[in-house]
PDB file of C-alpha atoms in Angstrom:
ATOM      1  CA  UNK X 172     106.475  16.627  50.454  1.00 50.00           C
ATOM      2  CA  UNK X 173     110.008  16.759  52.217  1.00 52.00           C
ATOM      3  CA  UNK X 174     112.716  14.970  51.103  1.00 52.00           C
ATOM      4  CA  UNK X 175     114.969  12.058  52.452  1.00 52.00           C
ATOM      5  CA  UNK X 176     118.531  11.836  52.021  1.00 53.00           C
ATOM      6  CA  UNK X 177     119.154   8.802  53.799  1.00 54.00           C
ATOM      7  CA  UNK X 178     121.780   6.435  51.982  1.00 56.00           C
ATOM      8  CA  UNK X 179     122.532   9.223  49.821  1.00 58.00           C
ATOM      9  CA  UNK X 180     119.404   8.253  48.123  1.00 59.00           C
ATOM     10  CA  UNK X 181     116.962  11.210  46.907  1.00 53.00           C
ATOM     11  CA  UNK X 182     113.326  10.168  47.352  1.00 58.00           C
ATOM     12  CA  UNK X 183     110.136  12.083  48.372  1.00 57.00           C
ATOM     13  CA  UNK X 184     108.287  11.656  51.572  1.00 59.00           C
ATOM     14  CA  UNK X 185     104.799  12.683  52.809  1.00 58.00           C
ATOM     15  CA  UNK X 186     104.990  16.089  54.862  1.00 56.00           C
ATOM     16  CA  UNK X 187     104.334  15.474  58.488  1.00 56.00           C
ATOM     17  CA  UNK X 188     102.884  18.780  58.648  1.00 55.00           C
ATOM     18  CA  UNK X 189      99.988  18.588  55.917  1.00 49.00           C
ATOM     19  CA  UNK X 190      97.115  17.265  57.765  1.00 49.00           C
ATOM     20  CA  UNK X 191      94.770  14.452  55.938  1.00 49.00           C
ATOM     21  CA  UNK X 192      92.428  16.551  53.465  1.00 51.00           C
ATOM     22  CA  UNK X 193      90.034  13.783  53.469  1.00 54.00           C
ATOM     23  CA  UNK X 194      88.072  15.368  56.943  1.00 59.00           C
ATOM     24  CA  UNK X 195      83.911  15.697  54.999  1.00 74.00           C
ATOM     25  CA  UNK X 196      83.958  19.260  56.716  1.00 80.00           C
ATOM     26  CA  UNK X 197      82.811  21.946  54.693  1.00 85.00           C
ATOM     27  CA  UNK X 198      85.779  22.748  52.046  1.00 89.00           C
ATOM     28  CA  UNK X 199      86.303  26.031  49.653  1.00 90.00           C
ATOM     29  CA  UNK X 200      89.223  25.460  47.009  1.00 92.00           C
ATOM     30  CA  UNK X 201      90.245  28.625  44.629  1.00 94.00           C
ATOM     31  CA  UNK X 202      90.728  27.010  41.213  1.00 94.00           C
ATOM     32  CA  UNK X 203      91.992  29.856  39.648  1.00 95.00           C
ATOM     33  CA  UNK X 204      91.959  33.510  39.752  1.00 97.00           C
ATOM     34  CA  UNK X 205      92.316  36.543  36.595  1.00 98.00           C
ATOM     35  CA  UNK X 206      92.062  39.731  35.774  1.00 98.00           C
ATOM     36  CA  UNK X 207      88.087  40.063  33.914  1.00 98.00           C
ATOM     37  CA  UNK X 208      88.275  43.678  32.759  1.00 98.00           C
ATOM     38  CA  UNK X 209      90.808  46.775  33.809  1.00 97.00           C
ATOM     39  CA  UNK X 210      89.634  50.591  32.858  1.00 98.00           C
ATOM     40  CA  UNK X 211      91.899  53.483  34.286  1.00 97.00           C
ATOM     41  CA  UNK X 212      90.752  56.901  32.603  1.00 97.00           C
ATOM     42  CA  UNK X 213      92.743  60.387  33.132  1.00 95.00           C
ATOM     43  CA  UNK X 214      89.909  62.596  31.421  1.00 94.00           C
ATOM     44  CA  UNK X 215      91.837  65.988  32.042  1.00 92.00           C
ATOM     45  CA  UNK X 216      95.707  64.852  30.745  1.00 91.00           C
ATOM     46  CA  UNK X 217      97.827  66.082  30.586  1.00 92.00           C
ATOM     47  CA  UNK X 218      96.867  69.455  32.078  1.00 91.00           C
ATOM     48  CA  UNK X 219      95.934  67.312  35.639  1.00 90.00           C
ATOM     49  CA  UNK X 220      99.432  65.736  35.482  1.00 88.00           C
ATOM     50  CA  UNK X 221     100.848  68.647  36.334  1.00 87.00           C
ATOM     51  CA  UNK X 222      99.447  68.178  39.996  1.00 81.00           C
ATOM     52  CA  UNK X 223     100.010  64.547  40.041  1.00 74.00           C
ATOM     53  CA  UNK X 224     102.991  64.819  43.452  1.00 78.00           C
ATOM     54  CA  UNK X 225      99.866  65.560  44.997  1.00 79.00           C
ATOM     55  CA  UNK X 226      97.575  62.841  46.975  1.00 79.00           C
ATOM     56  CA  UNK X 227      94.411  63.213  45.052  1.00 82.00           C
ATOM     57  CA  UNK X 228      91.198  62.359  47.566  1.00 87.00           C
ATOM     58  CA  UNK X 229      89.362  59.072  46.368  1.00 88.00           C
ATOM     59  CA  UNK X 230      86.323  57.767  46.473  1.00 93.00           C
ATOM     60  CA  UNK X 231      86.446  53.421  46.425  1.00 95.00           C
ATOM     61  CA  UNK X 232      83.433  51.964  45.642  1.00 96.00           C
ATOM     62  CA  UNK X 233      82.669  48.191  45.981  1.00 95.00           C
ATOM     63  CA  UNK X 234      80.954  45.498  44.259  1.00 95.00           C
ATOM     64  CA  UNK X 235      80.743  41.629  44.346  1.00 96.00           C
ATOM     65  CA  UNK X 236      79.096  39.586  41.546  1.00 96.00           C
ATOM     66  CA  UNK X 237      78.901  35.780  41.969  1.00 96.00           C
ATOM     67  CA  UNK X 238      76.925  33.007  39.512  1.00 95.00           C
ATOM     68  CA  UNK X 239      77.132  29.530  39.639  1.00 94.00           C
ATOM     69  CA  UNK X 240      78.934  28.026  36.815  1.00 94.00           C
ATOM     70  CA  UNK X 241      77.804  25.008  34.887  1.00 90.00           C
ATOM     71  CA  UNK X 242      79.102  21.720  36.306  1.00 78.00           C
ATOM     72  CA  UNK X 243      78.018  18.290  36.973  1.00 70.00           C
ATOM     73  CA  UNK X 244      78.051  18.924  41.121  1.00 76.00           C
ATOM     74  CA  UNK X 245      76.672  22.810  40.551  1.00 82.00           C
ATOM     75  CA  UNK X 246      79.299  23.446  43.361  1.00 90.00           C
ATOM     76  CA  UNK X 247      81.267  25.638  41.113  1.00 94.00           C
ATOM     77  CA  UNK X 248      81.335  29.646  41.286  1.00 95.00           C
ATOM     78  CA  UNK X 249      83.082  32.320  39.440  1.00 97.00           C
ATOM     79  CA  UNK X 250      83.105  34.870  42.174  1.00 98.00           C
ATOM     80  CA  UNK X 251      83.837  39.049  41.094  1.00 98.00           C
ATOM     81  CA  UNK X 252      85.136  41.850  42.876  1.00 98.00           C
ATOM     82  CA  UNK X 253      84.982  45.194  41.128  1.00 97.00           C
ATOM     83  CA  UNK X 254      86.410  48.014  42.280  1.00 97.00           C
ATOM     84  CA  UNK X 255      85.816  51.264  40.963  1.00 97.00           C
ATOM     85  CA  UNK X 256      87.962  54.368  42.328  1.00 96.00           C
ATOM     86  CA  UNK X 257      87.426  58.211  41.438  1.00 96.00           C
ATOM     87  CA  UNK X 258      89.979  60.328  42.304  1.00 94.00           C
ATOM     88  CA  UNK X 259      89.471  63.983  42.549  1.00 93.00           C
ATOM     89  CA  UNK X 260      92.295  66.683  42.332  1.00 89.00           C
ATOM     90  CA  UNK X 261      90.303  70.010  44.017  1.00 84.00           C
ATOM     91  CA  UNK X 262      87.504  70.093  41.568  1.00 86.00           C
ATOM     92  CA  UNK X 263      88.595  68.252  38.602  1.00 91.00           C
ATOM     93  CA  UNK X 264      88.756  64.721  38.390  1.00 94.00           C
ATOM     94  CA  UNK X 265      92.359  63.372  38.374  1.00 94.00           C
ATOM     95  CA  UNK X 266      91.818  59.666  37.470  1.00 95.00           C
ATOM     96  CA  UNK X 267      88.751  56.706  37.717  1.00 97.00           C
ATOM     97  CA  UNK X 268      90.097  53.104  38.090  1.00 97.00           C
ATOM     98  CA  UNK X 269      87.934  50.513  37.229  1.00 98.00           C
ATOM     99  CA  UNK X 270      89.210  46.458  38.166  1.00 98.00           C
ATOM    100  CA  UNK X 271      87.172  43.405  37.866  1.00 98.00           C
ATOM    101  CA  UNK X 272      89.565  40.828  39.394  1.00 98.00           C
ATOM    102  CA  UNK X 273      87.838  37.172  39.311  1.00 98.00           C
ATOM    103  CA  UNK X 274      88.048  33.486  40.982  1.00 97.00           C
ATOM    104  CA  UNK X 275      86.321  30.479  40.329  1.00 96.00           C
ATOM    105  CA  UNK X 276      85.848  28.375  43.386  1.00 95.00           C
ATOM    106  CA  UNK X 277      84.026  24.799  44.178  1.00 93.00           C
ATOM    107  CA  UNK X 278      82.446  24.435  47.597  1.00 92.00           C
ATOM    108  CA  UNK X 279      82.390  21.169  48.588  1.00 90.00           C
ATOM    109  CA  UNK X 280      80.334  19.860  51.512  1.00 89.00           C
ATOM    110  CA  UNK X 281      78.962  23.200  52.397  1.00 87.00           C
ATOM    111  CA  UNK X 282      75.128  23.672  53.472  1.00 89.00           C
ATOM    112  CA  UNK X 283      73.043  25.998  52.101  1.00 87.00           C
ATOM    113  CA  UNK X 284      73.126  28.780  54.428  1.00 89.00           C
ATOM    114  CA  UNK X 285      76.487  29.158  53.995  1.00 91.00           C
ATOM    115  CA  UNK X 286      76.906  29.118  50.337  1.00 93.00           C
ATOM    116  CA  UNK X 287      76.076  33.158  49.888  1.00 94.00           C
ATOM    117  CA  UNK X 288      78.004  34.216  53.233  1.00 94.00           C
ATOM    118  CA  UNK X 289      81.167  32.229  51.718  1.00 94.00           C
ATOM    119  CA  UNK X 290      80.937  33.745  48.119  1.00 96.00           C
ATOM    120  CA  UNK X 291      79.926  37.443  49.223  1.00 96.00           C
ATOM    121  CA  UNK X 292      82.509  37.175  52.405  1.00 96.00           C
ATOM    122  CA  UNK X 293      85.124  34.439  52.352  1.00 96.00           C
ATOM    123  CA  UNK X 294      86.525  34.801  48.491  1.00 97.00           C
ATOM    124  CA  UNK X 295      86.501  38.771  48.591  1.00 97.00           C
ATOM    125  CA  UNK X 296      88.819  38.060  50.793  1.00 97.00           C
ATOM    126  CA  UNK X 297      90.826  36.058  48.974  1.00 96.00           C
ATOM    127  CA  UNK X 298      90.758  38.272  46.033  1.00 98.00           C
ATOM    128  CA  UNK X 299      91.158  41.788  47.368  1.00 97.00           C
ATOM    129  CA  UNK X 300      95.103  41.708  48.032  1.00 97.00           C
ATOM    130  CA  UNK X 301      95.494  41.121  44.497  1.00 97.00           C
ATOM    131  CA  UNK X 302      92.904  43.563  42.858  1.00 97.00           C
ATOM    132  CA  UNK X 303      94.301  46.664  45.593  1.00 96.00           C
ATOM    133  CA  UNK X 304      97.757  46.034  44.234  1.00 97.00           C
ATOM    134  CA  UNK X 305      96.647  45.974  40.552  1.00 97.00           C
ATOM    135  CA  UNK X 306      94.788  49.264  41.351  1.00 96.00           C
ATOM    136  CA  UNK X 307      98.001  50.327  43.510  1.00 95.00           C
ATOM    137  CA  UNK X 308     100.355  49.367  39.678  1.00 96.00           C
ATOM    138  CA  UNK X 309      97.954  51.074  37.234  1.00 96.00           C
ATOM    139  CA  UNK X 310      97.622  54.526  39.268  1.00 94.00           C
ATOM    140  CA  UNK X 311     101.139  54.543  39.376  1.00 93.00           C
ATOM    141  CA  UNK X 312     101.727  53.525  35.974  1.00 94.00           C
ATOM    142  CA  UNK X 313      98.855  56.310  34.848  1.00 92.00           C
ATOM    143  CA  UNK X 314     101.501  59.151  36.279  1.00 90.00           C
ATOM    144  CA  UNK X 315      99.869  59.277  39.502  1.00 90.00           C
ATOM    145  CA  UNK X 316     101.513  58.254  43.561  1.00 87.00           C
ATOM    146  CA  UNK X 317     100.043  54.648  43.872  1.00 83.00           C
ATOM    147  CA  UNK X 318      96.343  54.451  45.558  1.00 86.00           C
ATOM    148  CA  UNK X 319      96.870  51.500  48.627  1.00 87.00           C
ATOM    149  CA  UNK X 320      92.771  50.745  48.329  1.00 92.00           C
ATOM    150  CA  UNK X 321      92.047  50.478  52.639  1.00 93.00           C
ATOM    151  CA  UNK X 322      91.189  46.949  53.728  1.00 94.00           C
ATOM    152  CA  UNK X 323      87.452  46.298  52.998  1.00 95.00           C
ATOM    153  CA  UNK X 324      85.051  44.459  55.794  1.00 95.00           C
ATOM    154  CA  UNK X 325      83.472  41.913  53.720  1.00 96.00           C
ATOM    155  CA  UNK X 326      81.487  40.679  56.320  1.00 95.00           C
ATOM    156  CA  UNK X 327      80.295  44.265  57.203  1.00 95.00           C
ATOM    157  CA  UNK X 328      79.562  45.024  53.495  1.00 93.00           C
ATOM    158  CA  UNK X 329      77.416  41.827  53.238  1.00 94.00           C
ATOM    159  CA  UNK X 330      75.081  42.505  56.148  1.00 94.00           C
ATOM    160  CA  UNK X 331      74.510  45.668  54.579  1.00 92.00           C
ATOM    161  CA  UNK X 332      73.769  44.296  51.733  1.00 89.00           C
ATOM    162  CA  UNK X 333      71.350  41.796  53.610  1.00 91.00           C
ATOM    163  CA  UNK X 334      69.906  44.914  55.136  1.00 92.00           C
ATOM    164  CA  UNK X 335      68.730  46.743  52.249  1.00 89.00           C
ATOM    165  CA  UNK X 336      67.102  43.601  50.671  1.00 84.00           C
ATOM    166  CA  UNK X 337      65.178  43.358  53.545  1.00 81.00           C
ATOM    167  CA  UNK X 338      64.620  41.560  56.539  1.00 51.00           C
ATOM    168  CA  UNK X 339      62.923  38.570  54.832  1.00 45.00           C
ATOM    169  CA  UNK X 340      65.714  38.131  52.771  1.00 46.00           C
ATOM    170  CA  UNK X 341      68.242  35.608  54.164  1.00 46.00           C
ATOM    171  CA  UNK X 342      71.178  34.555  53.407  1.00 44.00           C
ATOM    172  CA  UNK X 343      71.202  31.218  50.852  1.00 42.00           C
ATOM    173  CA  UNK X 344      69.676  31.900  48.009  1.00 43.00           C
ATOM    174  CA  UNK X 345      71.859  31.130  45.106  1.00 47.00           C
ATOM    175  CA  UNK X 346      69.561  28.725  43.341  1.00 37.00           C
ATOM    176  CA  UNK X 347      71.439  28.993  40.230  1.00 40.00           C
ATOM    177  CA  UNK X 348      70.800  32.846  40.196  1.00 38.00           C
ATOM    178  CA  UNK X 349      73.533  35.361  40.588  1.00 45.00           C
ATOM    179  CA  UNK X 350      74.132  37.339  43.485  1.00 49.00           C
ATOM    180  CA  UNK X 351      75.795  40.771  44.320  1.00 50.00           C
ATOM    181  CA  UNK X 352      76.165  43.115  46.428  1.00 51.00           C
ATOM    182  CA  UNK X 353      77.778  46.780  46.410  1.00 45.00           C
ATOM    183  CA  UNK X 354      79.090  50.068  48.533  1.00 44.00           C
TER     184      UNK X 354
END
């Protein structure tokens, strides 16, 4: 909305910029995002703390849960991203981060083959900023320089994950079930 200030009058107009949402294309909407679970663990503190000026060499790994949620369409997912990072100091392990950062989403309008590419691909997406700079705050707040997680190829990560189910596995088949995938 924009407003109009014509005859000193203050009144709300339509933006001329928002285009009509009404279009029956295929449609994804995030209803609402949150933090599921949050782990950080420093096993050898304080000693390793000592050290902690230094960049410590990760290891990110990557998983993505999805499950349909109970609705009267069935068009609505709550969609998870975990990531899990394990940070080494020479031999000793500095610090292990463990996020679980969460969206539900409705799909409206969307066929069937592209329901599991859009909840293993398209909402990662739209979650990761958030869960790398949670990770980023609590490595930082656990005495450590803050861990920038490297942008993840969703779409890359769910081919593989297509790969190792097999080749008769295709994409499409959340029936109800849940789905994930990991690196």
């Amino acid at each position: 909305m924009a407003a109009d200030r014509s005859n000193d009058e203050f009144r709300l107009i339509p933006d001329p910029f928002l285009a009509d949402t009404t279009a029956e294309g295929p449609k994804l909407a995030l209803l609402v995002q949150y933090l599921k679970d949050l782990s950080f663990e420093v096993p050898h503190a304080p000693e390793i703390l000592k050290h902690a000026p230094q960049v410590p060499q990760g290891v990110v790994k990557v998983d993505i849960k999805a499950n349909r949620l109970p609705d009267e369409g069935g068009n609505t997912y709550e969609c998870v991203l975990l990531l899990r990072v394990e940070a080494r100091l020479e031999d000793r392990i500095a610090y292990i981060a463990d996020v679980q950062y969460a969206g539900v989403v409705r799909f409206d309008n969307i066929p069937g083959s592209q329901l599991e590419p859009s909840l293993m691909v398209k909402v990662p997406r739209l979650l990761f900023p958030f869960a790398r700079q949670i990770v980023a705050d609590m490595v930082q707040a656990g005495g450590f320089r803050a861990m920038l997680v490297n942008p993840i190829n969703f779409e890359l990560h769910y081919m593989e994950q297509l790969k190792a189910r097999g080749a008769g596995a295709g994409p499409g088949g959340l029936a109800g079930a849940e789905t994930s995938g990991n690196a």
